[in-house]
Coordinates of C-alpha atoms in Angstrom, one line a residue:
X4 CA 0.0 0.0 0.0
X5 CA 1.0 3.8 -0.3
X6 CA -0.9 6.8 0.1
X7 CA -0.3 10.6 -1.8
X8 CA -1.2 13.8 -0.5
X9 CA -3.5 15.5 -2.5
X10 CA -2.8 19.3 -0.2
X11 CA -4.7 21.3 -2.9
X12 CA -8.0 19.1 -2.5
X13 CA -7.4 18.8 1.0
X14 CA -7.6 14.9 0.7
X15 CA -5.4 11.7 1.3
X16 CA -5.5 9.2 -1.5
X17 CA -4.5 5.6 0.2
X18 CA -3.9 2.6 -2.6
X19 CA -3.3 -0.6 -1.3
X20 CA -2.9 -4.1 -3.7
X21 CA -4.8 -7.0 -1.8
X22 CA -3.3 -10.0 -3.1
X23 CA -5.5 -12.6 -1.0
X24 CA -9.4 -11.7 0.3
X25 CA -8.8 -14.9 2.5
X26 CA -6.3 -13.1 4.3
X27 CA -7.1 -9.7 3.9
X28 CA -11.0 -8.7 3.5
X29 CA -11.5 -5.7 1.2
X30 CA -14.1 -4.6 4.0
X31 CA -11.5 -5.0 7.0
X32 CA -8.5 -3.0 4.6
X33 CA -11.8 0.0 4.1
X34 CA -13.1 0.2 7.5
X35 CA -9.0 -0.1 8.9
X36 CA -8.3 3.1 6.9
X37 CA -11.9 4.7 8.0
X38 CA -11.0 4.1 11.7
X39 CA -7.6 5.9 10.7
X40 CA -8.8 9.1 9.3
X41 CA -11.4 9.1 11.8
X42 CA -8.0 9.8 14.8
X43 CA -7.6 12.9 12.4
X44 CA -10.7 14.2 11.9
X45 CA -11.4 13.0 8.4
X46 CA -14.0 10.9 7.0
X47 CA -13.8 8.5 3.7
X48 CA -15.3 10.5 0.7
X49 CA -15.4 7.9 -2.0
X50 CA -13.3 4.6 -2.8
X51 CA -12.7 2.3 -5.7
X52 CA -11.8 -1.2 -6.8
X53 CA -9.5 -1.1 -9.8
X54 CA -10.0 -4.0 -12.2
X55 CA -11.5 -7.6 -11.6
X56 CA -12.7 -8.8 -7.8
X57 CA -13.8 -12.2 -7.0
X58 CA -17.3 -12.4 -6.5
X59 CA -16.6 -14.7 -3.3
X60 CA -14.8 -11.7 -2.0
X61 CA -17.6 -9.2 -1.6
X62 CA -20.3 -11.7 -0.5
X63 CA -17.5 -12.2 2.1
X64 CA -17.9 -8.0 2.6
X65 CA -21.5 -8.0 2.5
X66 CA -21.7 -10.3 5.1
X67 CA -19.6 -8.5 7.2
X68 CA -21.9 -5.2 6.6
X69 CA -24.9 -7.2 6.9
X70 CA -24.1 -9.2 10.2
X71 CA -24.2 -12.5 8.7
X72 CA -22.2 -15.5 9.0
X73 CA -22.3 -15.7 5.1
X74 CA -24.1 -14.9 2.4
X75 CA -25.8 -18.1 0.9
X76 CA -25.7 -19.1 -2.8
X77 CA -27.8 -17.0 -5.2
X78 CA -29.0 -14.9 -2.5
X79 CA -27.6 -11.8 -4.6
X80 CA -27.4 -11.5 -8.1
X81 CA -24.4 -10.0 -9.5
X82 CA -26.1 -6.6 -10.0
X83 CA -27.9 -6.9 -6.6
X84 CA -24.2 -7.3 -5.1
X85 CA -22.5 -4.9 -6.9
X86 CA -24.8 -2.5 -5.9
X87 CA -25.0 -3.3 -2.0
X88 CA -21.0 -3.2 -1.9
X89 CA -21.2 0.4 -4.2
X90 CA -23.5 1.5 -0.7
X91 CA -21.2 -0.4 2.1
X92 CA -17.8 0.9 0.6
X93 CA -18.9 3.7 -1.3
X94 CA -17.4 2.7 -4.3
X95 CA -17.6 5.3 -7.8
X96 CA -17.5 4.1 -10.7
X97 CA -17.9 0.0 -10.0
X98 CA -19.2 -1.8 -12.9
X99 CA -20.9 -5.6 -12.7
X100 CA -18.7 -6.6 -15.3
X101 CA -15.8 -5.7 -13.0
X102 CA -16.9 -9.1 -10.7
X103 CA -14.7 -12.3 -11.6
X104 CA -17.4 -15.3 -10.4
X105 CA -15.2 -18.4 -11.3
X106 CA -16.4 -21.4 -12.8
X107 CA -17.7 -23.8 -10.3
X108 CA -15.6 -26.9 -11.0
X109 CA -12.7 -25.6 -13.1
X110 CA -9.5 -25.8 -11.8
X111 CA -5.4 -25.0 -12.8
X112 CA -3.6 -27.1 -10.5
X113 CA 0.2 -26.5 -11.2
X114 CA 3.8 -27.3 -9.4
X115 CA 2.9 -30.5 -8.8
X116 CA 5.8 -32.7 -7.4
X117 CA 3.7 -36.2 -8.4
X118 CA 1.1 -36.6 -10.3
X119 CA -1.0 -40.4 -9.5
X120 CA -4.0 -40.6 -12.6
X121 CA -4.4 -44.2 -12.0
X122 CA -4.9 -43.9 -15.8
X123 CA -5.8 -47.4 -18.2
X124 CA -9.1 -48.3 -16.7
X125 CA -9.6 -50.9 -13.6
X126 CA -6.8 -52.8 -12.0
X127 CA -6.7 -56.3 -10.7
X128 CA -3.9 -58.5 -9.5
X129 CA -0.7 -57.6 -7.4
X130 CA 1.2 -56.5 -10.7
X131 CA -1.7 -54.4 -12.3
X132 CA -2.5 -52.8 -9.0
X133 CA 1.2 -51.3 -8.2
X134 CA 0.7 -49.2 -11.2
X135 CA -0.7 -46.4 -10.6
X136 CA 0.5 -44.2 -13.6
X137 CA 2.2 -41.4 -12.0
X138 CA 3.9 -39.1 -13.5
X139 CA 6.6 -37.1 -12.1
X140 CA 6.7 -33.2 -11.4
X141 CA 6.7 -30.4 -12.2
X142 CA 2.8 -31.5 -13.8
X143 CA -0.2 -30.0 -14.2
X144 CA -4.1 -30.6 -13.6
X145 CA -6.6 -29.2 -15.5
X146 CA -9.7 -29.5 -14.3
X147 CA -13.0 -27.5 -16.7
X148 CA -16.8 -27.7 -16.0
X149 CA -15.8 -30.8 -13.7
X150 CA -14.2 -32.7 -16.1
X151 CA -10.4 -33.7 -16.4
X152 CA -9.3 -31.8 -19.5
X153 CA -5.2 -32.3 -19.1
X154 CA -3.3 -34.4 -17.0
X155 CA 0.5 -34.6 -17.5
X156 CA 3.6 -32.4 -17.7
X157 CA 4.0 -28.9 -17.1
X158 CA 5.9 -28.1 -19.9
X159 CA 3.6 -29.5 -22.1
X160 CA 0.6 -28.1 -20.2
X161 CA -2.1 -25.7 -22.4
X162 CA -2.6 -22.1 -21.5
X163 CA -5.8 -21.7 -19.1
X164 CA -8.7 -20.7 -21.5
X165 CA -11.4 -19.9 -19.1
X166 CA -11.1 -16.5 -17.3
X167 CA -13.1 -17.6 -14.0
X168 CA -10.7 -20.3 -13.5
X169 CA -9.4 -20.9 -10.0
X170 CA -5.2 -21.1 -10.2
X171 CA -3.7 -23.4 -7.0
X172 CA 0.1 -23.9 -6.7
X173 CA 0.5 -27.4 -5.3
X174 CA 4.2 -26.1 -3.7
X175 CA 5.3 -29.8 -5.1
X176 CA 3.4 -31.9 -3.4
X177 CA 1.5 -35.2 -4.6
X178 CA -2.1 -35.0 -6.0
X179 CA -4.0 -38.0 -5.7
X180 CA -7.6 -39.2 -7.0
X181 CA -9.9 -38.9 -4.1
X182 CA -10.5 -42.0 -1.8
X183 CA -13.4 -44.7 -3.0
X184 CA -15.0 -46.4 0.3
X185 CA -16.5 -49.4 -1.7
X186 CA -18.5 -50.7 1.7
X187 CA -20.4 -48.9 3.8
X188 CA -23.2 -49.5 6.2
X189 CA -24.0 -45.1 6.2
X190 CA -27.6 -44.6 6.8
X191 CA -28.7 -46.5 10.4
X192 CA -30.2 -45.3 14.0
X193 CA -28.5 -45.5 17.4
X194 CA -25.9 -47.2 18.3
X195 CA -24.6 -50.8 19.9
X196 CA -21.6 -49.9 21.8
X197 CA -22.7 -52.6 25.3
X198 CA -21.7 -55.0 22.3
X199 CA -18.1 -54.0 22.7
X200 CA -18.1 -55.3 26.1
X201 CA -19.6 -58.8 24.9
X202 CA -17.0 -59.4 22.4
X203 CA -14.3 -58.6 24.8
X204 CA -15.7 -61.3 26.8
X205 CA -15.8 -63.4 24.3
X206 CA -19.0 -63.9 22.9
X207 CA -19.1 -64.3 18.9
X208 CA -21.1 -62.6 16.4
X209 CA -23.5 -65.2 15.4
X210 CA -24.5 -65.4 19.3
X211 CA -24.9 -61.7 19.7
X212 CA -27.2 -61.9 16.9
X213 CA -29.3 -64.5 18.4
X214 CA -29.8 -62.9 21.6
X215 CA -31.2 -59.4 19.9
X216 CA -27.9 -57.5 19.2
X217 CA -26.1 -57.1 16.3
X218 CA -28.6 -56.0 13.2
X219 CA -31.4 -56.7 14.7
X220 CA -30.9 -54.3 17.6
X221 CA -29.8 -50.9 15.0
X222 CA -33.0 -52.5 12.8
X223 CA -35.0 -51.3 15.7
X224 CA -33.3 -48.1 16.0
X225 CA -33.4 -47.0 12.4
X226 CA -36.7 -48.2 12.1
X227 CA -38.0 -45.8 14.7
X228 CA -35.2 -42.8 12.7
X229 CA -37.1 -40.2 10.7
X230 CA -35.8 -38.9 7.4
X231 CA -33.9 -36.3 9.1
X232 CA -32.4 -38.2 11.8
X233 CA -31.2 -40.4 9.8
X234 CA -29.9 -38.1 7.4
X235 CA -28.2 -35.5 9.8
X236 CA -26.8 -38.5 11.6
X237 CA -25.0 -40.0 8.2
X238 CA -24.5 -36.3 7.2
X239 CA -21.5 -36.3 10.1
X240 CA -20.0 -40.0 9.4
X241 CA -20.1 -38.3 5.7
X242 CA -18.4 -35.0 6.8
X243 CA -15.6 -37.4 8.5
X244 CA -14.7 -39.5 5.9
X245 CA -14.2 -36.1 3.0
X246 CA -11.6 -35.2 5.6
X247 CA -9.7 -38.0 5.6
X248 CA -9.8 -37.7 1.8
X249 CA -13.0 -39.8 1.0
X250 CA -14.8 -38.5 -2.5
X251 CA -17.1 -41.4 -3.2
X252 CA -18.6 -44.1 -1.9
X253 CA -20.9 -46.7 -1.9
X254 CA -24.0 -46.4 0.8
X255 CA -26.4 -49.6 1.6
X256 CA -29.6 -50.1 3.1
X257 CA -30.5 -53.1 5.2
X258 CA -31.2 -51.6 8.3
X259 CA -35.4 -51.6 7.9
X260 CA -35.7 -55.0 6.1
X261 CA -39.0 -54.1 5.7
X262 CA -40.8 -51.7 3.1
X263 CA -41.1 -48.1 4.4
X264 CA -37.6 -48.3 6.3
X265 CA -35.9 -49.8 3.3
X266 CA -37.4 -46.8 0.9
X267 CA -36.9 -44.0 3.6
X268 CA -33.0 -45.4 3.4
X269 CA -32.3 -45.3 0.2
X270 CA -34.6 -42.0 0.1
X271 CA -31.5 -40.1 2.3
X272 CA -28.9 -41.9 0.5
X273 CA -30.3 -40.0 -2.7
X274 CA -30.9 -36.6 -0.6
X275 CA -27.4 -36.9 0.3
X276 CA -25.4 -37.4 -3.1
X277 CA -27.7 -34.3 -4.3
X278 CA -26.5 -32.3 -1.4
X279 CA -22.9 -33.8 -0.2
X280 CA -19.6 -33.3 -1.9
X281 CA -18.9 -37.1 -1.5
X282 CA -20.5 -38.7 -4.5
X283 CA -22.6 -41.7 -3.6
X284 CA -23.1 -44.9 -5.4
X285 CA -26.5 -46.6 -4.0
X286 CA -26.8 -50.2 -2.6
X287 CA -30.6 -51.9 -1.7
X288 CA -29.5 -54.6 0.9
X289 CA -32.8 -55.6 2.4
X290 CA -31.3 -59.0 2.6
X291 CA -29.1 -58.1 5.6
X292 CA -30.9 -60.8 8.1
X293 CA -33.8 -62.2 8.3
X294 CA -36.3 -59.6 10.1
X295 CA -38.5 -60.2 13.2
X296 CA -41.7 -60.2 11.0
X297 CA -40.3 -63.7 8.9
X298 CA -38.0 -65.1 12.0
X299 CA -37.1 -68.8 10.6
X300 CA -38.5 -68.2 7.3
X301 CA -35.7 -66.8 5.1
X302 CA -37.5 -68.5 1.9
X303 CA -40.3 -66.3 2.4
X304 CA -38.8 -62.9 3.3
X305 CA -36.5 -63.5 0.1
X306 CA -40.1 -64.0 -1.9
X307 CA -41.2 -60.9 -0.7
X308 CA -38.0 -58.8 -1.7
X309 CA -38.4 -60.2 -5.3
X310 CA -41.8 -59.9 -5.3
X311 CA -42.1 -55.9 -3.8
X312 CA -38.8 -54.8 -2.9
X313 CA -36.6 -55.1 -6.3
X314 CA -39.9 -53.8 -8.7
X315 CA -39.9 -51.0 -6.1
X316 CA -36.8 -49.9 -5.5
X317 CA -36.3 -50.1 -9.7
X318 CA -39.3 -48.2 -10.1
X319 CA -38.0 -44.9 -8.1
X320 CA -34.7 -45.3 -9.1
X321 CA -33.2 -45.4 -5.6
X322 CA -30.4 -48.3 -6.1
X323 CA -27.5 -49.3 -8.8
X324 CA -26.9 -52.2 -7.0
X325 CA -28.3 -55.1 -4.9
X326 CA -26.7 -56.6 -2.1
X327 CA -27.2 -59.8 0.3
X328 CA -25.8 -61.5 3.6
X329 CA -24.8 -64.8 2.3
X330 CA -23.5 -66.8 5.3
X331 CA -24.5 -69.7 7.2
X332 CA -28.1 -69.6 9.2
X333 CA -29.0 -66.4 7.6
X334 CA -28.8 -66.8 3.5
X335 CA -27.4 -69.5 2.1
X336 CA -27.1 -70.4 -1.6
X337 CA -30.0 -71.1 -2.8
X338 CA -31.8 -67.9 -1.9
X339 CA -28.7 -66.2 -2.5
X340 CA -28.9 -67.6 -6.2
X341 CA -32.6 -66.6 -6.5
X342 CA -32.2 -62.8 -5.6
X343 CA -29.5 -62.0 -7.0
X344 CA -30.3 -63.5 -10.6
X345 CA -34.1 -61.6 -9.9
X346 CA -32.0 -58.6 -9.4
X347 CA -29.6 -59.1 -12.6
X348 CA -33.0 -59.5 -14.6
X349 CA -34.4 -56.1 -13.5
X350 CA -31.2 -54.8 -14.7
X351 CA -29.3 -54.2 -11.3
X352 CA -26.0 -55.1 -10.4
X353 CA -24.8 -57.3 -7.8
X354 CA -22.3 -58.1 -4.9
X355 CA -22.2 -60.2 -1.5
X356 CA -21.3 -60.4 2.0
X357 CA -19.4 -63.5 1.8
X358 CA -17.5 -66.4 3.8
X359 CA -17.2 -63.6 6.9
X360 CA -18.0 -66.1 9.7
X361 CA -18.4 -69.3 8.2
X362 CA -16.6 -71.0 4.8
X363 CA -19.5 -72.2 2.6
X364 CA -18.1 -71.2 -0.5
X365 CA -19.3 -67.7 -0.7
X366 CA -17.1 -66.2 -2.9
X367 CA -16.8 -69.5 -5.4
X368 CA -20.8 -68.3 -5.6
X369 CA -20.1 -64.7 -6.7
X370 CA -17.6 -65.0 -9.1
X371 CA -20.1 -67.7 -10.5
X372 CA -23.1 -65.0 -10.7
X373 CA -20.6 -62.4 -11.8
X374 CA -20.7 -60.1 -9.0
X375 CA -18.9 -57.0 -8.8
X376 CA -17.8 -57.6 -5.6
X377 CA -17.4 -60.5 -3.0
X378 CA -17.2 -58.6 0.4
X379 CA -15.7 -59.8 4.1
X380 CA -14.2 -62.7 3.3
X381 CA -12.0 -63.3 6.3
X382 CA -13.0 -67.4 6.3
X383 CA -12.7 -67.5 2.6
X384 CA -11.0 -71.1 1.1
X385 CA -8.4 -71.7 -1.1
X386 CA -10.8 -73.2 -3.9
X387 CA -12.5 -69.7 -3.1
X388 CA -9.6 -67.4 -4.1
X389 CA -8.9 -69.1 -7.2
X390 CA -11.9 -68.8 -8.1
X391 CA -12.4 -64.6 -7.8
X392 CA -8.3 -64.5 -9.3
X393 CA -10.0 -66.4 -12.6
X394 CA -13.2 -63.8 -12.7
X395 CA -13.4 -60.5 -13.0
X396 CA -15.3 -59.8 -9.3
X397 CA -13.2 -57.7 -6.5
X398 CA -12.8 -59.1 -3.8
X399 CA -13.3 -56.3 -0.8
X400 CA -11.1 -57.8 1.8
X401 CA -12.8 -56.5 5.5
X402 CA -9.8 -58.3 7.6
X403 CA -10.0 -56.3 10.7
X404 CA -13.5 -55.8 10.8
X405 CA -15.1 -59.1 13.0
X406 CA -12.1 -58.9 15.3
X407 CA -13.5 -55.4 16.4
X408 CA -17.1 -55.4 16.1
X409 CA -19.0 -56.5 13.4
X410 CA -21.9 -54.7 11.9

């Protein structure tokens, strides 16, 4: 900043260059120079921004004028805002055309010291997965609309073509696809921590389940959930995960088994990919046990899931994929076989809990029904790993999981 002494106006002209609106707010640099004139007597008289201003940083002023925490998203229009800060700062001459509103979504992210694209498609086997196509800094990321446009060297790199583009220097470090959580259990009520104790003294799974706990005891819970319970409650475990670096992931049901609960899951799993930056990819898993309604009569309960569920759930659209607990004394594989091929009929895809407690051959069973995924497991045979290495089904390997608590 400087300032000129204008002694035949009987005025102070003070210029100052704000590099960085995060740092510095335009409205704390105006009101620091109005509390300055004011020790001499003087008031402001007029002000004005010389050349482009990020739209982001005068909402971030007009909040301040206005009281608020922030100002939400099309609250003002450009003209509406222009005209508020013109008032606050008492601006001359300010022209809409002046604000810079960058594209949402397009980003120039150079100086990067490694750059991992995971590039070539879908990976599977030791050899395929340790290549992760990186290439080596300096690189640049060009990001437009949302959409990758240029991935590679910085020398090679295009010039930036969109003027509301947002320019990061990555100072050399790595960038990195965000994280995929393939298996998640997001959308359920209360929780079961007294189970802790029960495994810590030994108790298994299978007998936790049989005396109420396990899924039967969060069924009840999430049952009783509203929309926004349950929505404000996976909203958190959501907020979590996109800190550690999480960008997408894959969000079941299974915790109704029963019509409304079901639909009310899937419902908030749909609310939040519309309103969450992590993306999610939906999963119907009514055929997580065997609910209180058909105790001892899997057969049935599986009838009613191809008979209501799957034409349900396909008619509002609220699942890619269909899920079930294949394992012994809850669903073995014969209604394993007839879900999963009802689902593939009614064009979803498919994937399975399988061999987590006991080895029945589980994941022989998805690679046979082409599944994309065999999940769990931990009790999995050797006839069953050959037969997911010869397929193209992932296995989701959840090794820790039973040892801790098992949901």
């Amino acid at each position: 900043g400087m300032g000129v002494d204008l002694t035949e106006r009987h005025q102070s002209q003070v210029s100052m260059n704000l590099t960085d609106y995060t740092k510095t707010a335009i409205y704390r640099a105006h009101e620091m120079v109005r509390m300055e004139a004011q020790r001499y007597g003087a008031k402001i008289v007029g002000a004005e921004i010389i050349g482009l201003v990020p739209k982001e940083a005068l909402e971030q002023s007009l909040a301040y004028y206005l009281k608020k925490e922030e100002i939400a998203e099309g609250e003002y229009t450009l003209e509406q805002l222009a005209e508020e800060m013109t008032k606050y700062l008492q601006l001359e001459g300010f022209s809409v055309e002046q604000i810079l509103e960058y594209k949402k979504g397009s980003l120039y992210l150079y100086n990067i010291g490694q750059l991992v694209t995971m590039a070539g498609g879908p990976r599977k086997g030791a050899s395929a997965m340790g290549d992760l196509a990186m290439i080596e800094g300096p690189a640049v990321l060009v990001i437009e609309d949302g959409i990758v446009t240029y991935a590679g060297k910085q020398s090679d790199a295009p010039c930036p073509k969109e003027q509301g583009m947002e320019f990061v220097d990555a100072q050399g470090q790595c960038v990195l696809p965000g994280f995929i959580d393939s298996h998640t259990h997001l959308i359920f009520g209360g929780y079961r921590e007294d189970e802790f104790q029960w495994r810590l003294a030994g108790e298994s799974y299978m007998s936790i389940m049989e005396r109420g706990g396990g899924i039967a005891s969060t069924t009840k819970a999430t049952r009783a959930a509203s929309f926004e319970e349950l929505s404000e409650h996976a909203k958190k475990h959501l907020d979590a995960m996109l800190r550690m670096g999480v960008t997408t992931a894959e969000a079941k049901s299974g915790y109704g088994m029963d019509r409304d609960t079901e639909i009310r899951q899937l419902e908030v799993i749909r609310h939040l990919d519309e309103t969450h930056p992590i993306s999610l990819y939906p999963t119907y898993m009514g055929a997580h046990d065997t609910p209180i309604e058909y105790k001892g009569r899997p057969h049935d309960y599986i009838d009613f899931i191809i008979r209501e569920m799957l034409p349900l759930v396909k008619e509002k659209n609220l699942a890619e994929c269909v899920d079930i607990f294949t394992e012994k004394n809850v669903f073995e594989h014969e209604d394993t076989r007839r879900l999963l091929n009802a689902a593939k009929e009614l064009g979803f895809k498919v994937k399975m809990h399988a061999d987590e407690i006991v080895p029945i051959g589980g994941a022989e069973l998805a690679a046979e029904l082409g599944c994309l995924s065999a999940d769990h497991l931990l009790k999995i045979s050797d006839e069953g790993i050959k037969a997911l290495a010869a397929s193209e089904t992932v296995a989701t390997c959840l090794a820790k999981l039973s040892e801790i608590f098992c949901i």
